[in-house]
Structure formats: structure tokens, C-alpha cells
Coordinates of C-alpha atoms and ligand atoms in Angstrom, one line a residue:
M167 CA 130.5 96.9 57.2
G168 CA 132.5 95.4 60.4
C169 CA 130.1 94.0 63.8
Y170 CA 130.9 93.0 66.9
L171 CA 130.1 89.1 67.9
H172 CA 127.9 88.3 70.6
K173 CA 126.8 85.1 71.7
I174 CA 124.4 84.1 74.4
V175 CA 126.4 81.1 76.4
V176 CA 123.4 78.6 78.4
R177 CA 124.7 76.1 81.1
G178 CA 121.1 74.6 81.5
N179 CA 119.4 71.5 83.5
K180 CA 118.4 74.1 86.3
P181 CA 114.6 74.6 86.7
L182 CA 113.9 78.4 86.7
F183 CA 111.6 79.8 89.4
G184 CA 109.8 83.3 90.2
E185 CA 108.4 85.9 88.8
V186 CA 108.8 88.3 85.6
E187 CA 107.1 91.2 84.2
I188 CA 105.9 91.1 80.3
Q189 CA 106.2 94.3 78.5
G190 CA 103.7 96.0 75.8
A191 CA 102.8 93.9 72.4
K192 CA 106.1 94.6 70.2
N193 CA 103.0 93.5 67.2
S194 CA 100.7 96.3 68.8
A195 CA 102.8 98.9 69.4
L196 CA 104.6 98.9 66.0
K197 CA 101.2 99.8 64.1
I198 CA 100.1 101.8 66.6
M199 CA 103.3 104.0 66.6
A200 CA 102.5 103.8 62.6
A201 CA 99.2 105.2 62.9
S202 CA 100.5 108.7 64.3
I203 CA 100.8 109.6 60.9
L204 CA 97.2 109.8 60.3
T205 CA 96.6 112.7 62.5
S206 CA 98.9 116.1 62.8
E207 CA 97.6 115.9 66.2
P208 CA 100.6 114.3 69.0
V209 CA 99.9 110.4 70.1
V210 CA 100.9 109.3 73.2
I211 CA 102.0 105.6 73.6
D212 CA 102.6 103.6 76.8
N213 CA 103.6 100.6 77.5
V214 CA 105.8 100.4 74.7
P215 CA 108.7 98.2 74.5
K216 CA 112.2 98.6 74.5
I217 CA 113.2 96.4 71.5
R218 CA 114.9 97.0 68.1
D219 CA 112.1 96.7 65.9
V220 CA 110.4 99.9 68.1
N221 CA 113.5 101.6 67.4
V222 CA 113.6 100.8 63.6
M223 CA 110.2 102.1 63.5
V224 CA 111.2 105.5 65.4
D225 CA 113.9 105.6 62.7
V226 CA 111.0 105.5 60.1
L227 CA 108.7 107.3 61.5
E228 CA 111.8 110.3 61.7
G229 CA 113.3 109.3 58.4
L230 CA 109.2 110.9 57.1
G231 CA 109.8 114.0 59.3
L232 CA 107.1 113.0 62.3
T233 CA 108.3 114.2 65.6
V234 CA 109.0 111.2 68.6
S235 CA 109.8 112.0 71.4
R236 CA 110.4 108.8 74.2
N237 CA 110.6 108.7 77.7
D238 CA 111.2 105.1 78.8
R239 CA 108.4 103.1 77.9
R240 CA 105.9 106.1 76.5
I241 CA 106.3 107.3 73.0
V242 CA 104.8 110.8 71.8
I243 CA 104.3 111.1 68.2
Q244 CA 103.3 114.0 66.3
A245 CA 102.5 114.3 62.4
K246 CA 102.7 117.8 62.0
G247 CA 104.5 119.9 59.2
P248 CA 106.0 118.5 56.4
I249 CA 106.0 114.7 56.1
G250 CA 107.7 112.6 53.6
I251 CA 106.2 109.8 51.8
E252 CA 108.8 107.6 51.3
A253 CA 109.5 104.2 53.8
P254 CA 113.3 103.8 52.1
Y255 CA 114.8 100.2 51.8
Q256 CA 117.5 100.8 54.2
L257 CA 114.9 100.6 56.9
V258 CA 112.4 98.2 54.8
S259 CA 115.3 95.7 55.4
Q260 CA 115.9 95.6 58.9
M261 CA 111.8 95.5 59.6
R262 CA 109.3 94.0 57.3
A263 CA 107.1 95.5 59.7
S264 CA 107.7 99.0 58.0
I265 CA 105.3 97.7 55.1
V266 CA 102.7 99.1 57.9
V267 CA 103.3 103.1 57.0
L268 CA 101.8 102.5 53.6
G269 CA 98.3 102.5 54.6
P270 CA 98.3 105.4 56.9
L271 CA 100.4 107.6 54.8
L272 CA 97.9 106.7 51.6
A273 CA 94.8 107.9 53.5
R274 CA 96.5 111.6 54.7
L275 CA 99.0 112.5 51.8
G276 CA 97.0 110.5 48.8
R277 CA 101.1 109.2 48.4
A278 CA 103.3 106.5 49.3
R279 CA 106.4 105.0 48.4
V280 CA 107.7 101.8 50.1
A281 CA 110.4 99.8 49.2
M282 CA 109.4 96.7 48.3
P283 CA 110.0 94.3 51.4
G284 CA 111.2 90.9 50.0
G285 CA 111.4 88.0 51.8
C286 CA 113.2 87.0 54.9
N287 CA 113.7 84.0 56.6
I288 CA 110.3 82.6 57.6
G289 CA 109.4 82.9 54.2
L290 CA 108.2 85.2 51.2
R291 CA 105.9 87.1 52.6
K292 CA 104.4 88.7 50.0
I293 CA 101.9 92.1 49.9
D294 CA 99.3 91.2 47.5
L295 CA 96.7 91.0 49.9
H296 CA 97.8 94.8 51.2
I297 CA 97.8 95.7 47.7
R298 CA 94.7 94.2 46.1
G299 CA 92.7 95.4 49.6
L300 CA 94.3 99.5 49.3
E301 CA 93.1 99.3 45.4
M302 CA 89.9 98.7 46.2
L303 CA 89.5 101.6 48.2
G304 CA 90.4 103.1 45.0
A305 CA 94.7 103.5 44.9
K306 CA 96.3 103.0 41.8
I307 CA 99.8 100.8 43.3
N308 CA 102.7 100.5 41.1
V309 CA 105.0 97.5 42.1
G310 CA 109.1 98.1 40.2
Q311 CA 111.5 95.5 41.6
A312 CA 112.6 97.9 44.5
S313 CA 109.9 99.8 45.8
L314 CA 106.6 99.6 45.9
E315 CA 104.4 103.3 44.9
A316 CA 100.8 104.0 45.9
E317 CA 98.3 107.2 44.6
A318 CA 94.8 108.2 45.9
D319 CA 93.0 111.8 45.1
V320 CA 90.6 109.7 46.9
L321 CA 89.9 106.7 49.2
V322 CA 86.5 105.1 48.5
G323 CA 85.0 102.8 50.8
A324 CA 84.7 99.2 50.0
N325 CA 83.5 95.7 50.2
I326 CA 86.4 93.5 50.7
P327 CA 87.2 90.1 51.7
L328 CA 90.5 89.1 52.0
D329 CA 91.8 85.7 50.8
F330 CA 93.7 84.6 53.8
P331 CA 93.0 86.6 57.4
S332 CA 96.4 88.1 57.2
V333 CA 97.4 90.6 60.0
G334 CA 99.2 92.9 58.2
A335 CA 96.8 93.7 55.3
T336 CA 93.9 93.7 57.7
E337 CA 95.8 96.7 59.9
N338 CA 97.3 98.8 56.5
I339 CA 93.5 98.6 55.0
M340 CA 91.4 99.2 58.1
M341 CA 94.1 102.6 58.7
A342 CA 93.7 103.6 55.0
A343 CA 90.2 102.9 55.5
C344 CA 89.9 105.0 58.8
L345 CA 89.8 108.4 56.5
A346 CA 88.2 107.1 53.1
R347 CA 84.9 108.9 52.0
G348 CA 81.6 105.8 53.0
T349 CA 81.8 102.4 54.5
T350 CA 84.9 99.4 53.8
V351 CA 83.3 96.5 55.1
L352 CA 86.6 93.8 55.8
D353 CA 85.8 90.3 55.4
N354 CA 88.2 87.3 56.6
A355 CA 89.8 90.2 58.7
A356 CA 92.7 88.9 60.9
R357 CA 91.3 88.6 64.5
E358 CA 94.5 88.7 66.7
P359 CA 94.4 90.8 69.8
E360 CA 96.8 93.0 67.9
I361 CA 94.5 94.3 65.9
V362 CA 92.1 95.0 68.4
D363 CA 94.1 96.9 69.8
L364 CA 94.9 99.2 66.9
A365 CA 91.1 99.5 66.4
D366 CA 90.8 100.4 69.9
C367 CA 93.3 103.3 69.6
L368 CA 92.3 104.2 66.4
N369 CA 88.6 105.0 67.9
K370 CA 90.1 106.6 71.0
M371 CA 91.2 109.1 67.9
G372 CA 88.8 109.0 66.9
A373 CA 87.7 106.5 63.9
K374 CA 85.0 104.7 63.2
I375 CA 85.5 100.8 63.4
S376 CA 83.0 97.9 64.9
G377 CA 84.5 94.1 64.9
A378 CA 87.5 93.9 65.4
G379 CA 88.2 90.6 66.6
T380 CA 85.4 89.3 64.4
S381 CA 86.0 88.1 60.7
T382 CA 84.2 91.2 59.5
L383 CA 85.4 94.4 60.5
V384 CA 83.0 98.0 59.6
I385 CA 84.8 100.7 59.0
E386 CA 83.0 104.3 58.1
G387 CA 85.5 106.8 57.2
V388 CA 85.8 110.2 58.7
D389 CA 86.9 113.6 57.7
K390 CA 89.7 114.0 60.0
L391 CA 91.9 111.9 63.2
K392 CA 92.7 113.4 66.1
G393 CA 95.3 112.9 68.9
A394 CA 95.1 110.5 71.6
S395 CA 96.3 109.1 74.4
F396 CA 97.0 104.9 74.5
R397 CA 98.5 101.9 76.6
I398 CA 99.4 99.2 74.9
I399 CA 98.3 95.3 75.5
P400 CA 101.1 93.2 77.0
D401 CA 103.0 91.0 74.6
R402 CA 101.4 87.9 74.2
I403 CA 104.7 85.7 72.4
E404 CA 106.5 87.0 75.2
A405 CA 104.5 86.1 78.0
S406 CA 104.1 83.0 76.3
T407 CA 107.5 82.4 75.8
F408 CA 108.6 82.6 79.6
M409 CA 106.0 80.1 80.1
V410 CA 107.8 77.9 78.1
A411 CA 111.1 78.8 80.1
G412 CA 109.1 77.5 82.9
A413 CA 107.7 73.9 81.4
I414 CA 111.1 73.4 79.9
T415 CA 113.2 73.8 82.7
G416 CA 110.5 71.6 85.1
G417 CA 110.6 75.3 87.4
D418 CA 107.4 77.4 88.9
V419 CA 107.3 80.6 86.5
T420 CA 104.3 83.5 87.5
V421 CA 104.5 86.1 84.0
K422 CA 103.1 89.1 85.5
S423 CA 101.3 91.6 83.7
V424 CA 99.5 89.5 81.0
D425 CA 95.7 89.2 79.3
P426 CA 95.3 85.2 79.9
S427 CA 92.3 85.4 77.3
H428 CA 95.5 86.3 74.9
L429 CA 97.0 83.0 75.9
K430 CA 94.4 80.9 76.2
M431 CA 95.5 78.2 73.5
I432 CA 99.3 78.2 74.9
I433 CA 98.2 77.3 77.9
K434 CA 95.7 74.4 77.1
K435 CA 98.9 73.4 75.3
L436 CA 101.1 73.5 77.9
K437 CA 98.6 71.7 79.6
S438 CA 98.4 68.7 77.6
V439 CA 102.0 68.3 78.2
G440 CA 101.8 68.1 81.4
C441 CA 102.5 71.5 83.0
D442 CA 100.4 72.6 86.1
V443 CA 99.2 76.4 84.9
T444 CA 97.7 78.3 87.4
V445 CA 95.3 81.4 85.6
G446 CA 94.8 84.5 88.1
I447 CA 93.2 87.8 87.1
N448 CA 96.4 89.4 85.0
Q449 CA 99.3 86.3 85.8
V450 CA 99.7 82.7 84.8
N451 CA 101.7 80.5 87.1
V452 CA 103.3 77.3 85.2
K453 CA 105.1 74.6 86.9
G454 CA 106.8 72.3 84.4
P455 CA 106.2 68.7 85.2
A456 CA 109.0 65.8 85.7
V457 CA 108.5 64.5 82.1
L458 CA 106.8 66.0 79.5
E459 CA 104.4 64.7 77.4
A460 CA 104.3 64.6 73.0
A461 CA 101.8 66.7 71.5
N462 CA 100.8 67.3 68.5
I463 CA 100.7 70.8 67.4
S464 CA 99.2 72.9 64.4
T465 CA 99.9 76.6 63.7
L466 CA 96.9 78.6 62.4
P467 CA 96.0 82.5 62.8
Y468 CA 94.0 84.0 65.9
P469 CA 92.6 82.1 68.0
G470 CA 94.6 79.1 66.9
F471 CA 98.0 78.4 68.0
P472 CA 100.1 81.3 67.0
T473 CA 103.2 80.6 64.6
D474 CA 105.4 82.6 66.8
M475 CA 105.4 79.8 68.8
Q476 CA 106.3 77.2 67.1
A477 CA 109.8 76.9 67.7
P478 CA 109.9 77.6 71.6
F479 CA 107.1 74.6 71.3
M480 CA 109.5 72.2 69.1
A481 CA 112.2 72.5 71.2
L482 CA 109.9 71.7 74.2
L483 CA 108.5 68.4 72.8
S484 CA 112.0 67.3 71.9
L485 CA 112.0 66.9 75.5
A486 CA 109.1 64.7 75.7
N487 CA 108.3 61.8 76.4
G488 CA 107.3 60.3 72.4
K489 CA 106.6 61.4 69.3
S490 CA 104.6 64.7 68.9
I491 CA 103.9 66.5 65.2
I492 CA 103.8 69.7 64.2
T493 CA 102.0 71.5 61.5
E494 CA 103.3 75.2 60.1
N495 CA 100.0 76.4 58.7
V496 CA 100.6 80.5 58.6
F497 CA 104.6 80.7 56.8
E498 CA 105.7 78.2 54.2
N499 CA 109.9 78.6 55.5
R500 CA 109.1 78.4 59.5
F501 CA 111.2 75.3 59.8
S502 CA 114.7 76.8 59.2
F503 CA 115.2 75.9 63.3
I504 CA 115.3 72.5 62.3
T505 CA 119.1 72.5 61.6
E506 CA 119.7 74.0 64.9
L507 CA 117.8 72.0 66.7
R508 CA 119.9 68.8 65.0
K509 CA 122.6 70.2 66.6
L510 CA 121.7 69.8 69.5
G511 CA 120.6 66.5 68.7
G512 CA 116.9 67.2 68.3
E513 CA 115.4 64.6 65.9
V514 CA 113.2 65.8 63.6
D515 CA 111.8 64.5 60.0
I516 CA 109.8 67.2 57.8
E517 CA 107.1 66.6 55.6
R518 CA 106.4 69.5 53.5
H519 CA 104.6 71.8 56.1
H520 CA 104.4 68.7 59.2
A521 CA 107.8 68.2 61.4
V522 CA 107.4 65.1 63.2
I523 CA 109.7 65.2 66.6
T524 CA 111.4 62.9 68.4
G525 CA 111.1 63.4 72.4
G526 CA 113.7 63.4 74.1
S527 CA 116.7 63.7 72.0
L528 CA 117.7 67.5 73.0
L529 CA 120.5 66.3 74.7
K530 CA 123.5 67.8 73.2
S531 CA 125.5 71.0 73.7
G532 CA 126.9 72.8 70.7
A533 CA 126.5 75.8 69.0
V534 CA 123.9 77.2 67.0
R535 CA 123.0 80.3 65.2
A536 CA 119.6 82.1 65.4
P537 CA 118.4 81.9 62.4
D538 CA 115.1 85.0 63.2
L539 CA 113.6 86.2 66.5
R540 CA 111.6 83.3 67.8
A541 CA 113.5 80.2 66.6
G542 CA 116.8 82.1 68.3
A543 CA 114.8 82.4 71.6
A544 CA 113.5 78.7 71.1
L545 CA 117.4 78.0 71.0
V546 CA 118.0 79.6 74.4
L547 CA 115.3 78.1 75.7
A548 CA 116.6 74.4 74.6
G549 CA 119.6 75.3 76.0
L550 CA 117.6 76.2 79.5
A551 CA 116.8 72.4 79.3
I552 CA 120.3 70.4 78.1
E553 CA 122.6 69.3 80.4
G554 CA 125.8 71.1 78.9
V555 CA 126.7 74.0 77.3
V556 CA 124.4 76.0 74.5
E557 CA 126.1 78.5 72.7
I558 CA 123.6 81.0 70.8
L559 CA 125.0 83.5 67.3
D560 CA 123.5 85.9 65.6
I561 CA 121.9 87.2 68.7
H562 CA 120.4 90.6 67.1
H563 CA 117.4 88.8 66.1
I564 CA 116.3 87.8 69.4
D565 CA 116.9 91.7 70.8
R566 CA 114.5 92.8 67.6
G567 CA 111.6 91.5 69.6
Y568 CA 113.1 90.7 73.7
D569 CA 113.9 93.1 75.9
S570 CA 117.1 92.1 77.7
F571 CA 115.8 88.4 77.4
P572 CA 118.9 87.0 78.8
E573 CA 119.3 89.3 82.0
R574 CA 115.4 88.4 82.5
L575 CA 116.3 84.4 82.3
A576 CA 118.8 85.1 85.1
S577 CA 116.5 87.0 87.2
L578 CA 114.4 83.6 87.0
G579 CA 117.7 81.1 88.2
A580 CA 119.1 80.7 84.4
D581 CA 123.0 80.3 84.0
I582 CA 123.4 82.3 80.8
K583 CA 126.3 85.0 79.7
V584 CA 126.2 87.0 77.3
T585 CA 129.7 87.7 75.6
K586 CA 131.7 89.7 73.4
D587 CA 134.3 88.2 71.1
E588 CA 137.0 90.4 71.2
S589 CA 137.6 90.9 66.8
L590 CA 135.7 93.2 64.8
V591 CA 134.7 91.0 61.6
E592 CA 133.0 90.7 58.8
L593 CA 129.6 89.9 58.5
S594 CA 127.9 89.7 55.4
L595 CA 124.7 91.7 55.8
A596 CA 122.0 92.5 53.8
E597 CA 122.7 95.9 51.2
G598 CA 121.7 98.8 53.3
D599 CA 121.6 97.1 56.5
S600 CA 123.4 99.3 58.8
Y601 CA 122.6 97.5 62.2
Q602 CA 125.4 97.3 64.7
V603 CA 124.8 95.2 68.0
P604 CA 124.3 96.9 70.7
D605 CA 127.6 96.4 73.5
V606 CA 125.3 94.3 76.2
G607 CA 128.5 93.6 77.9
V608 CA 130.2 90.8 79.8
G609 CA 128.1 88.5 82.3
I610 CA 125.3 89.4 83.7
Ligands
LIG906 C1 102.8 89.3 61.2 O1 103.0 89.3 60.3 C2 103.7 89.9 62.7 N1 104.3 90.6 62.8 C3 104.1 88.0 62.8 O2 105.3 88.1 63.9 C4 103.4 86.8 63.0 O3 104.0 86.0 63.0 C5 102.4 87.2 61.7 O4 101.9 88.0 61.7 C6 101.3 86.2 62.0 O5 100.5 86.3 62.7 C7 103.8 91.8 63.0 O6 103.0 91.8 63.3 C8 104.6 92.7 63.0 P1 100.6 88.0 58.0 P2 102.7 89.9 58.9 O7 100.5 88.6 57.4 O8 101.6 90.7 59.2 C9 100.6 85.7 53.9 C10 107.2 88.0 65.3 O9 108.0 86.9 65.1 N2 100.5 87.1 53.0 O10 99.3 87.4 58.6 O11 103.4 90.0 57.8 C11 102.2 85.7 53.9 O12 102.6 85.3 53.5 C12 106.3 87.9 63.5 O13 106.9 88.8 65.7 C13 99.9 87.1 51.8 O14 100.5 85.8 51.3 O15 101.9 88.4 58.8 C14 102.3 84.5 55.1 O16 102.0 83.7 54.6 C15 107.2 87.4 62.9 N3 99.9 87.6 51.1 C16 100.6 85.0 56.0 O17 99.7 85.3 54.7 C17 100.2 89.3 51.7 O18 99.9 90.5 51.8 C18 100.5 85.6 57.1 O19 101.1 86.6 57.2 C19 100.0 89.2 53.1 C20 100.3 87.8 53.6

């Protein structure tokens, strides 16, 4: 298929100043939207971010027969009437998080068919833990080449220890267990704030979940869930990205409408590289230093350092004074960003899942490709700091998770533009991927 080539062009070396409002959390909104499958009553969700992944989830739910209405950041979803059982490849291939409809479909309809999401640019991203957990609740699951089929006459609560605190597996199992008979105890569960948000929403819908935010979730099954109104928590990764924008440019940026308790590890690391960080009730101010200091970082499940901020911090540490080490413990292939960073002069050596970054190396103008969502944002951040011009291609990845990212950076004083190549070019997209890059216009 053809597709217009858009790129972001950044002229850096300009400190950013000002305030930016943070949106609702992508990784909470997507799961709460899927949770609406569990009831025939309307679920009203507020503070839903305006991003492409949310559009894909709307398509998934509408494809299943749910009614979805949107008004700005409010989405109302109702799963009344006949509901389909299948999330097709065309949608799952665009957004891996579509797998999260599996648990709710199984619990509500006793059947589900979801296309196999496969790997992606950040790694293999297996779903064995989702499958094993649902099997322990009594589902029969058949994994084919192209899709996965699940069936259960009845789900029965069970004790399920997860080998790894997977976010997606915790969510799928938790949602299925809400309508199971009896009690489920999920051990080594993920503790991310988005899990707590999902559990809070499910409890408002009549579920009986305790322990969210700890490693042990206890879910007492109920017969039925009802509708609810729910407001999504602020996006801690979006907030962290703008905090790094302040830090990397030696600027003074305040992120507003955030929950600072979700940002503790980011605040700690920004302080360790020399930033002055001030925490307010629902805002955080970051003042970047004249010279950034090196630091060592290891990504871990929450409350550890988030893997989603690994690439932005690598860009930051490329400008620091001295050598830093980043260890990626969550995804096996989240270093693909380094190839692009090197094009801007970044000096990074990789040894297995460790990256050694020589600071002060990031200086060159250049053209780079966003390999995935967070790496794309990180390349923009690098561009903001470099004296010269950086062009970032493949920016549709960034639209997946950040609303109006260039525009909001421009409002903080960045010299940043989105330009559209006039020619329609053939791109090799994955089978069934029908995404057209939206027309964001020229200049901001
Ligand atoms: C969620 O992905 C987020 N996505 C990711 O956000 C985030 O990086 C990740 O959690 C970790 O915090 C959404 O919430 C939509 P996992 P998820 O299951 O659920 C392995 C972003 O940029 N694993 O916790 O897919 C897996 O391969 C992103 O917003 C298994 O081995 O993450 C990975 O190495 C992308 N078997 C690790 O666990 C399984 O069955 C963590 O995966 C499941 C996972």
C-alpha cells in the first residue's frame, strides 16, 4: 500500500521552558476499554488519551459488535446484543495489546479467538503466561499458527503463580477470574499503577478484587458485572518523557495533572544525573543541569525503573559526563534504538542485555528512523539537545502513544516541525496493516 512519508524535524540546543498537561494513561485506557466486554451495561471512561492505539482498540471492540461513542476524552462502551468472539489479525497486528480481549471474551461468552500477535520490534513478546493462567481457570486453549482459540463452559477460580510479573498476563487472568466460580489467587502479579487502575475500575463494576498493587491478587468471582463511570490515571510514561525533555535541554519543565507517586524512580534517576526536581501535589518540575552526570540504570517491573523509559534515558545519558550502563531486564530486544542513536554520534557498546554509553558523544545532525514508540520519542528528545538538525522518520510509531507530541514540545519552545513528503511512496507494511499516517500538516 502507499503511504505519505512524514517526518519530524528538530533543531535542537534550545532549553525548553513551561508547563505541559499530561493525558490519561494509554496502558490503562486500553485495558479498561477491553474490560467493558465483561458487562452488558454501559461503561463510561474519562481522560482517555487521543492516540492511535486507542483508535485501534475502538476498532477491535466495534469489530466484536460493541457500541462505542466518543466525545473528546470520554468514551462510552456497551457490550449489549450479539458479541463476536474474534479479534482479527488485521487489528491485532497493528496493536499487540489487543490480546487483552482474550480474558474478557472467555469470561463473558465462554469462547474467544484472537489472532496470534507474534513478536514486535521490542522482542518476542510471548503469551505463554496468559495461556497457562487461563488454562488453570479451566479454559481449553488451542494455539494455531495464525490464531489462538479458547473455550470454557465454566471458569473456576484457582491458585495461579506467574513465572514473571507480566502486565498483560496479570490483566487477562484478573479479568477472566472476575466472572469465574470461586476464588482466584494470582501470585507474582504485576504491580504497575495501570493494574491498580484496572482493578479499581473492575471493582466499581462489581468485581471483588483485593491486593492490586501488591504481588498477590485475590479475586472472588461474581455472577455478573455492571456498568460504571471511571476516570483513567495520568500517563506516567508520557509525564516521564516530558520530564526528560526538560532535563536533556537544560530547561525548566513542569508536568501537570500527574500522580508523583508513580514517578518516584524517574525522579530519583533525574536527581542522580544532576537535575533539580520539585514535587508538588499533582505536578513535578524538572530543571536540567548545565552538565549532566552519568548514571547506571536497570529496567525492572514496577516499582523498578520502567523499560518504556530506557531509550529516553539512553538519549539523556549520551550527553552526560562519563560512562553510564543501562541493563534491560524486561524485553530482550529493546536495544534496536542504539543503531539509530549511533547515527547521531551516540557511542554505545552492547554486551548482551547491558549497554555501555559514553557520554558527551551525541553531537551530530542526521536522519534516523523511529523503530518503535518509545525509541521514537527518545530520538526526538536527542534531537532537542543536539546543536544541529535531526530528522526522524517513521513517526507513525510515536502517534501510537503520544498525542500531538511535536506540538506540545513546540509549546515549550522547541524548534520542531512535522513535514510531509509530497510523494506517495510504497512502504513494505506487515500483512493486513492498513494504517495510513494521518495528515498532520506542515509546520507547527
Ligand atoms: C505492557 O506490555 C505494556 N503494554 C508495555 O508498554 C510495557 O513496556 C510492558 O507492559 C512492561 O511494563 C501495554 O500495557 C499495552 P509484559 P506487556 O507482559 O503486557 C515476557 C509501551 O511502549 N512475557 O509485562 O506485553 C515478555 O516477552 C509498551 O507503552 C512472557 O515471556 O508486557 C517480556 O519480555 C510497549 N510470557 C516480559 O515478559 C508472557 O506470557 C514483560 O512483558 C507474557 C510476557
